[in-house]
CSV table of C-alpha atoms and ligand atoms in Angstrom, one decimal:
chain,number,residue,atom,x,y,z
A,1,MET,CA,0.1,0.0,0.0
A,2,LYS,CA,2.7,2.5,1.0
A,3,ASN,CA,4.8,1.4,-1.9
A,4,THR,CA,2.0,2.2,-4.4
A,5,CYS,CA,1.1,5.7,-2.9
A,6,LEU,CA,4.9,6.2,-3.0
A,7,ALA,CA,5.4,5.4,-6.6
A,8,LEU,CA,2.1,7.1,-7.5
A,9,SER,CA,3.3,10.5,-5.6
A,10,LEU,CA,6.9,10.2,-7.0
A,11,ALA,CA,5.2,9.8,-10.5
A,12,LEU,CA,3.2,12.9,-9.8
A,13,ILE,CA,6.1,14.9,-8.6
A,14,SER,CA,8.4,13.9,-11.5
A,15,SER,CA,5.7,14.9,-14.1
A,16,ALA,CA,5.0,18.1,-12.0
A,17,ALA,CA,8.8,19.1,-12.1
A,18,ALA,CA,8.8,18.1,-15.8
A,19,ALA,CA,6.0,20.4,-16.5
A,20,GLN,CA,7.3,23.6,-15.2
A,21,ASP,CA,11.1,23.3,-13.9
A,22,ALA,CA,10.9,26.4,-11.9
A,23,ALA,CA,8.1,25.1,-9.4
A,24,PRO,CA,10.7,23.6,-6.9
A,25,ASN,CA,12.6,27.1,-6.5
A,26,GLU,CA,9.4,29.0,-6.2
A,27,ARG,CA,7.9,26.6,-3.6
A,28,PHE,CA,11.2,26.7,-1.8
A,29,THR,CA,11.3,30.4,-1.7
A,30,SER,CA,7.9,30.6,-0.5
A,31,CYS,CA,8.6,28.0,2.1
A,32,MET,CA,11.6,29.9,3.5
A,33,LYS,CA,9.4,32.7,3.9
A,34,THR,CA,7.1,31.0,6.2
A,35,LEU,CA,10.3,29.5,7.9
A,36,ARG,CA,11.6,33.2,8.7
A,37,SER,CA,8.2,34.2,9.9
A,38,VAL,CA,8.6,31.6,12.7
A,39,ALA,CA,12.3,31.9,13.4
A,40,SER,CA,12.2,34.8,15.8
A,41,SER,CA,9.9,32.8,17.9
A,42,LYS,CA,12.8,30.3,17.9
A,43,GLY,CA,15.3,33.1,18.9
A,44,ILE,CA,16.5,33.5,15.6
A,45,ALA,CA,16.3,37.4,14.3
A,46,PRO,CA,15.1,38.1,10.9
A,47,ALA,CA,18.4,39.6,10.1
A,48,SER,CA,20.2,36.5,11.2
A,49,PHE,CA,17.8,34.7,9.2
A,50,ASP,CA,18.3,36.6,5.8
A,51,ARG,CA,22.1,36.7,6.3
A,52,LEU,CA,22.4,33.0,7.0
A,53,THR,CA,20.0,31.6,4.2
A,54,SER,CA,20.7,34.3,1.5
A,55,GLY,CA,21.7,32.4,-1.7
A,56,LEU,CA,20.2,28.9,-0.4
A,57,THR,CA,18.6,26.9,-2.9
A,58,PRO,CA,17.2,23.4,-2.7
A,59,ASP,CA,18.9,20.2,-3.4
A,60,LEU,CA,16.2,17.8,-4.5
A,61,SER,CA,18.7,14.8,-4.4
A,62,VAL,CA,18.3,14.4,-0.6
A,63,LEU,CA,14.8,13.3,-1.1
A,64,GLU,CA,15.9,10.0,-2.6
A,65,PHE,CA,17.3,9.4,0.8
A,66,LEU,CA,14.2,9.8,2.7
A,67,ASP,CA,12.0,7.1,1.4
A,68,TYR,CA,14.8,5.0,0.3
A,69,GLN,CA,14.1,1.0,0.9
A,70,PRO,CA,17.4,-0.8,0.5
A,71,GLU,CA,16.8,-3.5,-2.0
A,72,PHE,CA,20.1,-4.9,-0.4
A,73,ARG,CA,19.4,-5.6,3.1
A,74,THR,CA,22.6,-5.8,5.0
A,75,ALA,CA,22.8,-8.8,7.2
A,76,ILE,CA,23.8,-8.2,10.8
A,77,TRP,CA,27.1,-10.2,10.3
A,78,ASP,CA,28.3,-8.0,7.3
A,79,TYR,CA,27.2,-4.8,9.3
A,80,LEU,CA,29.3,-5.7,12.1
A,81,ALA,CA,32.2,-7.1,10.0
A,82,GLY,CA,32.8,-3.5,8.4
A,83,LEU,CA,32.2,-1.8,11.6
A,84,VAL,CA,34.0,-3.8,14.2
A,85,ASP,CA,36.9,-5.0,12.5
A,86,GLU,CA,40.8,-5.1,13.3
A,87,GLU,CA,41.3,-1.8,11.8
A,88,ARG,CA,38.7,-0.1,13.8
A,89,VAL,CA,40.0,-1.7,17.0
A,90,ALA,CA,43.5,-0.6,16.3
A,91,ASP,CA,42.6,2.8,15.3
A,92,GLY,CA,40.3,3.1,18.6
A,93,LEU,CA,43.2,2.0,20.6
A,94,ALA,CA,45.4,4.5,19.1
A,95,MET,CA,43.0,7.4,19.5
A,96,GLN,CA,42.3,6.1,23.4
A,97,ALA,CA,46.0,6.8,23.8
A,98,LYS,CA,46.3,9.8,21.8
A,99,TRP,CA,43.3,11.7,23.8
A,100,ALA,CA,44.1,9.9,27.1
A,101,ASP,CA,44.1,13.2,29.1
A,102,THR,CA,40.8,14.6,27.2
A,103,LEU,CA,39.0,11.2,27.7
A,104,ALA,CA,39.8,11.1,31.5
A,105,ALA,CA,38.8,14.6,32.2
A,106,SER,CA,35.2,13.7,30.1
A,107,SER,CA,35.0,10.0,31.8
A,108,GLU,CA,35.3,11.9,35.4
A,109,ARG,CA,32.9,14.8,34.6
A,110,TYR,CA,30.3,12.7,32.9
A,111,GLN,CA,31.0,9.5,34.5
A,112,VAL,CA,31.1,7.4,31.2
A,113,ASP,CA,34.3,5.4,30.7
A,114,PRO,CA,36.7,6.3,27.8
A,115,ALA,CA,36.3,2.9,25.9
A,116,THR,CA,32.3,3.7,25.2
A,117,ILE,CA,33.2,7.2,24.4
A,118,VAL,CA,35.9,6.2,21.8
A,119,ALA,CA,33.7,3.3,20.5
A,120,VAL,CA,30.8,5.8,19.7
A,121,TRP,CA,33.2,8.1,18.0
A,122,GLY,CA,34.6,5.5,16.0
A,123,VAL,CA,31.4,4.1,14.5
A,124,GLU,CA,29.7,7.7,14.3
A,125,SER,CA,32.1,9.3,12.2
A,126,ASN,CA,35.4,6.7,11.9
A,127,PHE,CA,37.3,8.7,14.6
A,128,GLY,CA,36.4,12.1,12.6
A,129,ARG,CA,37.4,10.7,9.1
A,130,ASN,CA,33.6,10.4,7.8
A,131,PHE,CA,31.6,13.7,8.7
A,132,GLY,CA,29.5,13.6,5.4
A,133,LYS,CA,30.0,16.1,2.8
A,134,ARG,CA,26.6,17.9,2.2
A,135,PRO,CA,26.1,21.6,3.1
A,136,LEU,CA,23.8,21.2,6.0
A,137,LEU,CA,21.5,24.2,5.5
A,138,THR,CA,20.8,23.0,1.8
A,139,SER,CA,19.8,19.3,3.1
A,140,LEU,CA,17.8,20.4,6.0
A,141,GLY,CA,16.2,23.4,3.8
A,142,THR,CA,15.3,21.2,1.2
A,143,LEU,CA,13.7,18.6,3.8
A,144,SER,CA,11.8,21.3,5.6
A,145,CYS,CA,9.9,22.5,2.3
A,146,PHE,CA,9.6,19.0,0.3
A,147,GLY,CA,8.9,15.3,1.4
A,148,ARG,CA,6.9,14.0,4.4
A,149,ARG,CA,8.7,14.9,7.5
A,150,GLN,CA,8.7,18.8,6.8
A,151,SER,CA,7.8,19.5,10.5
A,152,TYR,CA,10.5,17.8,11.8
A,153,PHE,CA,13.3,18.9,9.6
A,154,SER,CA,12.0,22.5,9.9
A,155,GLY,CA,13.0,22.3,13.5
A,156,GLU,CA,16.4,20.8,12.8
A,157,PHE,CA,16.5,23.6,10.1
A,158,LEU,CA,16.0,26.4,12.5
A,159,SER,CA,18.3,24.8,15.4
A,160,ALA,CA,21.1,24.9,12.6
A,161,LEU,CA,20.6,28.4,12.3
A,162,LYS,CA,20.6,28.9,15.8
A,163,ILE,CA,24.0,27.3,16.2
A,164,LEU,CA,25.5,29.2,13.4
A,165,ASP,CA,23.8,32.5,14.7
A,166,ALA,CA,25.5,31.7,18.1
A,167,GLY,CA,29.0,31.6,16.1
A,168,ASP,CA,29.9,28.0,17.6
A,169,ILE,CA,30.6,26.8,14.3
A,170,GLU,CA,31.3,28.7,10.8
A,171,PRO,CA,28.5,28.3,8.2
A,172,GLU,CA,30.7,26.8,5.4
A,173,GLN,CA,32.1,24.4,7.8
A,174,LEU,CA,28.8,23.0,8.5
A,175,VAL,CA,28.3,19.9,6.3
A,176,GLY,CA,27.2,16.3,7.5
A,177,SER,CA,24.8,13.6,6.3
A,178,TRP,CA,21.7,13.8,4.1
A,179,ALA,CA,19.7,14.0,6.9
A,180,GLY,CA,21.6,16.7,8.7
A,181,ALA,CA,23.9,14.9,11.4
A,182,PHE,CA,27.3,16.4,11.3
A,183,GLY,CA,30.5,16.6,12.8
A,184,HIS,CA,32.6,13.9,15.0
A,185,THR,CA,29.5,12.7,16.8
A,186,GLN,CA,27.1,12.9,14.0
A,187,PHE,CA,24.4,14.8,16.4
A,188,MET,CA,21.4,16.4,14.8
A,189,PRO,CA,21.2,20.1,15.4
A,190,SER,CA,18.7,20.1,18.0
A,191,THR,CA,20.8,17.4,19.7
A,192,PHE,CA,23.7,19.8,19.4
A,193,LEU,CA,21.5,22.6,21.3
A,194,ARG,CA,20.5,20.2,24.0
A,195,LEU,CA,23.7,18.2,24.7
A,196,ALA,CA,26.8,19.7,23.1
A,197,VAL,CA,29.4,20.9,25.5
A,198,ASP,CA,33.0,23.1,25.4
A,199,GLY,CA,35.3,20.3,26.2
A,200,ASP,CA,38.2,22.5,25.4
A,201,GLY,CA,37.6,25.4,27.3
A,202,ASP,CA,37.5,27.9,24.5
A,203,GLY,CA,33.8,29.2,24.9
A,204,LYS,CA,32.7,27.2,21.9
A,205,ARG,CA,30.8,24.1,21.2
A,206,ASP,CA,32.6,23.0,18.0
A,207,LEU,CA,31.9,19.4,17.0
A,208,MET,CA,33.4,20.0,13.6
A,209,ALA,CA,36.6,20.9,14.4
A,210,SER,CA,37.4,20.2,18.3
A,211,VAL,CA,38.1,16.6,19.2
A,212,PRO,CA,37.5,17.6,23.0
A,213,ASP,CA,34.2,19.1,22.4
A,214,ALA,CA,33.0,16.1,20.6
A,215,LEU,CA,34.3,13.8,23.3
A,216,ALA,CA,33.0,15.9,26.2
A,217,SER,CA,29.7,16.1,24.2
A,218,THR,CA,29.4,12.3,23.5
A,219,ALA,CA,29.9,11.7,27.3
A,220,ASN,CA,27.5,14.0,28.2
A,221,PHE,CA,24.9,12.7,25.8
A,222,LEU,CA,25.2,9.0,27.5
A,223,HIS,CA,25.1,10.6,30.9
A,224,LYS,CA,22.0,12.4,30.3
A,225,GLY,CA,20.6,9.5,28.7
A,226,GLY,CA,21.0,7.6,32.0
A,227,TRP,CA,24.3,5.9,31.7
A,228,ARG,CA,25.3,3.9,34.9
A,229,GLU,CA,28.9,4.0,35.1
A,230,GLY,CA,30.6,0.8,36.5
A,231,GLN,CA,27.7,-1.5,35.1
A,232,PRO,CA,28.0,-3.4,31.8
A,233,TRP,CA,26.1,-2.7,28.7
A,234,GLY,CA,25.6,-6.6,28.6
A,235,TYR,CA,27.7,-9.5,27.7
A,236,GLU,CA,27.4,-12.5,25.4
A,237,VAL,CA,25.7,-15.6,26.6
A,238,LEU,CA,25.4,-19.3,25.7
A,239,LEU,CA,22.0,-20.4,25.6
A,240,PRO,CA,21.3,-24.2,26.5
A,241,ALA,CA,20.2,-26.9,23.9
A,242,ASP,CA,16.5,-27.1,24.3
A,243,PHE,CA,16.3,-23.3,24.9
A,244,ASP,CA,12.6,-21.6,24.8
A,245,ASP,CA,13.2,-18.3,23.0
A,246,SER,CA,9.7,-17.1,23.2
A,247,VAL,CA,10.7,-14.6,25.6
A,248,SER,CA,13.5,-12.5,24.0
A,249,GLY,CA,13.9,-8.7,22.7
A,250,ARG,CA,15.6,-5.8,24.3
A,251,ARG,CA,12.5,-4.5,26.1
A,252,ASP,CA,11.4,-7.6,27.5
A,253,LYS,CA,13.5,-7.2,30.4
A,254,ARG,CA,13.8,-10.0,33.3
A,255,PRO,CA,15.7,-10.3,36.3
A,256,LEU,CA,19.3,-11.7,35.9
A,257,SER,CA,18.4,-14.6,38.1
A,258,TRP,CA,15.3,-15.5,35.9
A,259,TRP,CA,17.7,-16.0,33.0
A,260,ALA,CA,20.2,-18.0,35.0
A,261,LYS,CA,17.7,-20.4,36.1
A,262,ARG,CA,16.8,-21.0,32.5
A,263,GLY,CA,20.3,-22.2,32.0
A,264,LEU,CA,22.1,-19.2,30.5
A,265,ARG,CA,25.7,-19.0,30.8
A,266,ARG,CA,28.1,-16.0,30.0
A,267,ALA,CA,30.3,-16.9,27.0
A,268,ASP,CA,33.6,-16.0,28.7
A,269,GLY,CA,32.9,-18.7,31.2
A,270,GLN,CA,32.3,-16.0,34.1
A,271,PRO,CA,29.2,-16.8,36.3
A,272,ILE,CA,26.0,-14.8,35.8
A,273,PRO,CA,25.5,-13.0,39.0
A,274,VAL,CA,22.8,-13.7,41.6
A,275,SER,CA,20.9,-10.6,41.1
A,276,ASP,CA,17.6,-8.9,40.1
A,277,ALA,CA,19.3,-6.5,37.7
A,278,ALA,CA,17.1,-6.3,34.6
A,279,ALA,CA,18.2,-7.8,31.3
A,280,GLY,CA,16.8,-8.6,28.1
A,281,LEU,CA,18.0,-11.2,25.7
A,282,LEU,CA,19.2,-10.0,22.4
A,283,LEU,CA,19.1,-12.3,19.2
A,284,PRO,CA,20.2,-10.6,16.5
A,285,ALA,CA,20.2,-13.3,14.1
A,286,GLY,CA,17.8,-15.4,15.8
A,287,PRO,CA,18.8,-18.2,18.6
A,288,ARG,CA,21.5,-20.1,16.3
A,289,GLY,CA,23.3,-17.1,16.4
A,290,PRO,CA,25.4,-15.2,18.9
A,291,ALA,CA,23.1,-14.0,22.0
A,292,PHE,CA,23.5,-11.1,24.3
A,293,LEU,CA,22.0,-10.2,27.7
A,294,VAL,CA,21.6,-6.6,27.8
A,295,PHE,CA,21.0,-4.0,30.5
A,296,ARG,CA,20.0,-0.3,30.8
A,297,ASN,CA,23.3,0.9,29.5
A,298,PHE,CA,22.6,-0.9,26.2
A,299,ASP,CA,19.4,1.0,25.7
A,300,VAL,CA,21.4,4.3,26.5
A,301,ILE,CA,23.6,3.4,23.5
A,302,TYR,CA,20.4,2.6,21.5
A,303,GLY,CA,19.2,6.0,22.1
A,304,TYR,CA,22.1,7.6,20.2
A,305,ASN,CA,20.7,6.2,16.7
A,306,ALA,CA,17.8,3.8,17.5
A,307,ALA,CA,18.9,0.5,16.1
A,308,GLU,CA,19.8,-2.3,17.7
A,309,SER,CA,22.7,-3.6,15.2
A,310,TYR,CA,24.0,0.0,15.8
A,311,ALA,CA,24.2,-0.3,19.5
A,312,LEU,CA,25.7,-3.6,19.2
A,313,ALA,CA,28.4,-2.3,17.1
A,314,ILE,CA,29.3,0.4,19.5
A,315,ALA,CA,28.9,-1.9,22.5
A,316,HIS,CA,31.1,-4.8,21.1
A,317,LEU,CA,33.8,-2.3,19.8
A,318,SER,CA,33.9,-0.7,23.5
A,319,ASP,CA,34.5,-4.4,24.9
A,320,ARG,CA,37.4,-4.7,22.0
A,321,LEU,CA,39.0,-1.8,23.0
A,322,ARG,CA,39.0,-3.0,26.8
A,323,GLY,CA,40.5,-6.0,25.6
A,324,GLY,CA,37.8,-8.2,24.9
A,325,LYS,CA,37.5,-11.0,22.2
A,326,PRO,CA,35.3,-11.4,19.1
A,327,PHE,CA,31.8,-13.2,19.7
A,328,VAL,CA,32.2,-16.9,20.9
A,329,THR,CA,29.3,-18.2,18.6
A,330,PRO,CA,29.6,-17.7,15.0
A,331,TRP,CA,27.0,-15.9,13.2
A,332,PRO,CA,24.8,-18.7,11.4
A,333,THR,CA,25.9,-18.5,7.8
A,334,ASP,CA,28.4,-20.3,5.9
A,335,ASP,CA,29.6,-17.2,4.3
A,336,PRO,CA,30.4,-14.7,6.7
A,337,GLY,CA,31.2,-11.0,6.0
A,338,LEU,CA,34.1,-9.1,5.1
A,339,SER,CA,36.4,-6.7,7.0
A,340,ARG,CA,37.1,-3.1,5.4
A,341,LEU,CA,40.9,-4.7,4.9
A,342,GLU,CA,39.1,-7.7,2.8
A,343,ARG,CA,36.4,-5.6,1.0
A,344,ARG,CA,39.5,-3.4,-0.3
A,345,GLU,CA,41.2,-6.7,-1.3
A,346,LEU,CA,37.8,-8.0,-3.2
A,347,GLN,CA,37.6,-4.4,-4.9
A,348,THR,CA,41.5,-5.2,-6.2
A,349,LEU,CA,40.6,-8.3,-7.3
A,350,LEU,CA,37.5,-6.9,-9.4
A,351,ALA,CA,39.3,-4.0,-10.7
A,352,ALA,CA,42.0,-6.6,-12.0
A,353,ARG,CA,39.5,-8.4,-13.9
A,354,GLY,CA,38.6,-5.2,-15.6
A,355,HIS,CA,35.5,-4.3,-13.6
A,356,PRO,CA,35.1,-0.4,-13.4
A,357,ILE,CA,34.4,-0.4,-9.7
A,358,GLY,CA,35.9,3.4,-9.0
A,359,GLU,CA,38.3,3.9,-6.3
A,360,VAL,CA,39.1,0.7,-4.1
A,361,ASP,CA,38.0,2.4,-0.6
A,362,GLY,CA,36.3,-0.8,1.2
A,363,MET,CA,32.7,0.6,0.4
A,364,ILE,CA,30.9,-1.4,-1.5
A,365,GLY,CA,28.6,0.8,-3.8
A,366,ALA,CA,26.6,0.4,-6.8
A,367,ARG,CA,29.6,-0.2,-9.1
A,368,SER,CA,31.2,-2.7,-6.8
A,369,ARG,CA,28.0,-4.5,-6.4
A,370,GLU,CA,27.5,-5.1,-10.1
A,371,ALA,CA,31.1,-6.3,-10.5
A,372,ILE,CA,30.3,-8.8,-7.6
A,373,LYS,CA,27.1,-9.9,-9.4
A,374,ALA,CA,28.9,-10.7,-12.7
A,375,GLU,CA,31.9,-12.5,-10.9
A,376,GLN,CA,29.3,-14.5,-9.0
A,377,GLN,CA,27.6,-15.3,-12.3
A,378,ARG,CA,30.7,-16.5,-14.0
A,379,LEU,CA,31.6,-18.6,-11.0
A,380,GLY,CA,28.1,-20.2,-10.7
A,381,MET,CA,27.1,-18.8,-7.6
A,382,THR,CA,24.0,-16.9,-6.6
A,383,ALA,CA,24.4,-13.5,-8.2
A,384,ASP,CA,23.0,-11.4,-5.0
A,385,GLY,CA,25.9,-8.5,-5.2
A,386,ARG,CA,26.9,-9.3,-1.7
A,387,PRO,CA,30.4,-9.1,-0.8
A,388,GLY,CA,31.2,-12.4,1.3
A,389,GLN,CA,34.1,-14.6,2.2
A,390,LYS,CA,33.1,-17.1,-0.4
A,391,LEU,CA,33.7,-15.0,-3.4
A,392,LEU,CA,36.8,-13.6,-2.0
A,393,THR,CA,38.2,-16.9,-1.6
A,394,SER,CA,37.0,-18.1,-4.9
A,395,LEU,CA,38.8,-14.8,-6.6
A,396,ARG,CA,42.0,-15.2,-4.7
A,397,ALA,CA,42.2,-18.8,-6.2
A,398,ASP,CA,41.0,-18.2,-9.6
A,399,PRO,CA,43.9,-17.7,-12.0
A,400,ALA,CA,41.7,-16.5,-14.6
A,401,ALA,CA,42.9,-12.9,-14.5
A,402,ARG,CA,46.2,-13.3,-13.2
B,501,CA,CA1,35.4,24.3,22.6
């Protein structure tokens, strides 16, 4: 139903756009006028609004992301293989050492341990390497005037103007994701206004250029979300052979003693303490894959981006930074996912076979997927475009292109 409506409305939009090219710009101009009239009630003076939005034009390409249904759904083992690989663990340990004093200060002030702060940083922006490149006011302005979540994005647009008006960040520096998340911590503008703090004491909250500001702001986010220092996010557990998984899920919490009685054991061999602490059973790939008991701190991480796979990536990376091991139970697949190093190797092998995959960057985009499909077909594998261990192993051994 939803898809039919979407297809219909997209058809209407494109035919309307074809009929009169000027329409989007006119609509944008009148929409900005409306936003200008409400801006002062949000503390943005008309003069500031005019200064910051002069010359602003819509970028309708961001609308494609708004309703994007990924045709290629990423399996949890592919997602984690790229996000928590040996490279990111090594980078995280290096960052933990480099910013030790800053982290110690944030950790003491906000009562969140350094490994958790660094893990958020590593997953959000790869330690400041991936901020997104889209000018924030253009994206948020467009999403405020077109598409299906205009009122939400209008609030974020006005919040972004407020940040610039206060001078925390220079306008030309403010770039980010298509949806308006920006900087080391990928905060949305309204999150910035609520939770960003000045970590280096220069009087500005600069999540684009200041690592101390970013680390302190992340710690503050988790602190305000209810982080309980000294308590684990959770841990991997082993289920008994005849386990009844009818009770599971992050939200369906039961006392630890209840779980222990059902035969769950910690995967690292430590005992589950006799306690009434509330824990939910997370089964990201069903009962045959890795299982986790998760506590309140897991929910706090979840609050950062509202996806369990995402929260698990941060939680697991934080464990690895504390010296923890990879999961004990393997994912229920005979074709595990690839690390970023392996993705680059796969891309190199594809390029050597003449596939125009573009830059070897470890990011499997449309061109890499096409090349993967072609090679899968040639090798008699299912041509699904997924980068996995089986294809990598086959191409390594395949003398065809040598
Ligand atoms: Ca600062």
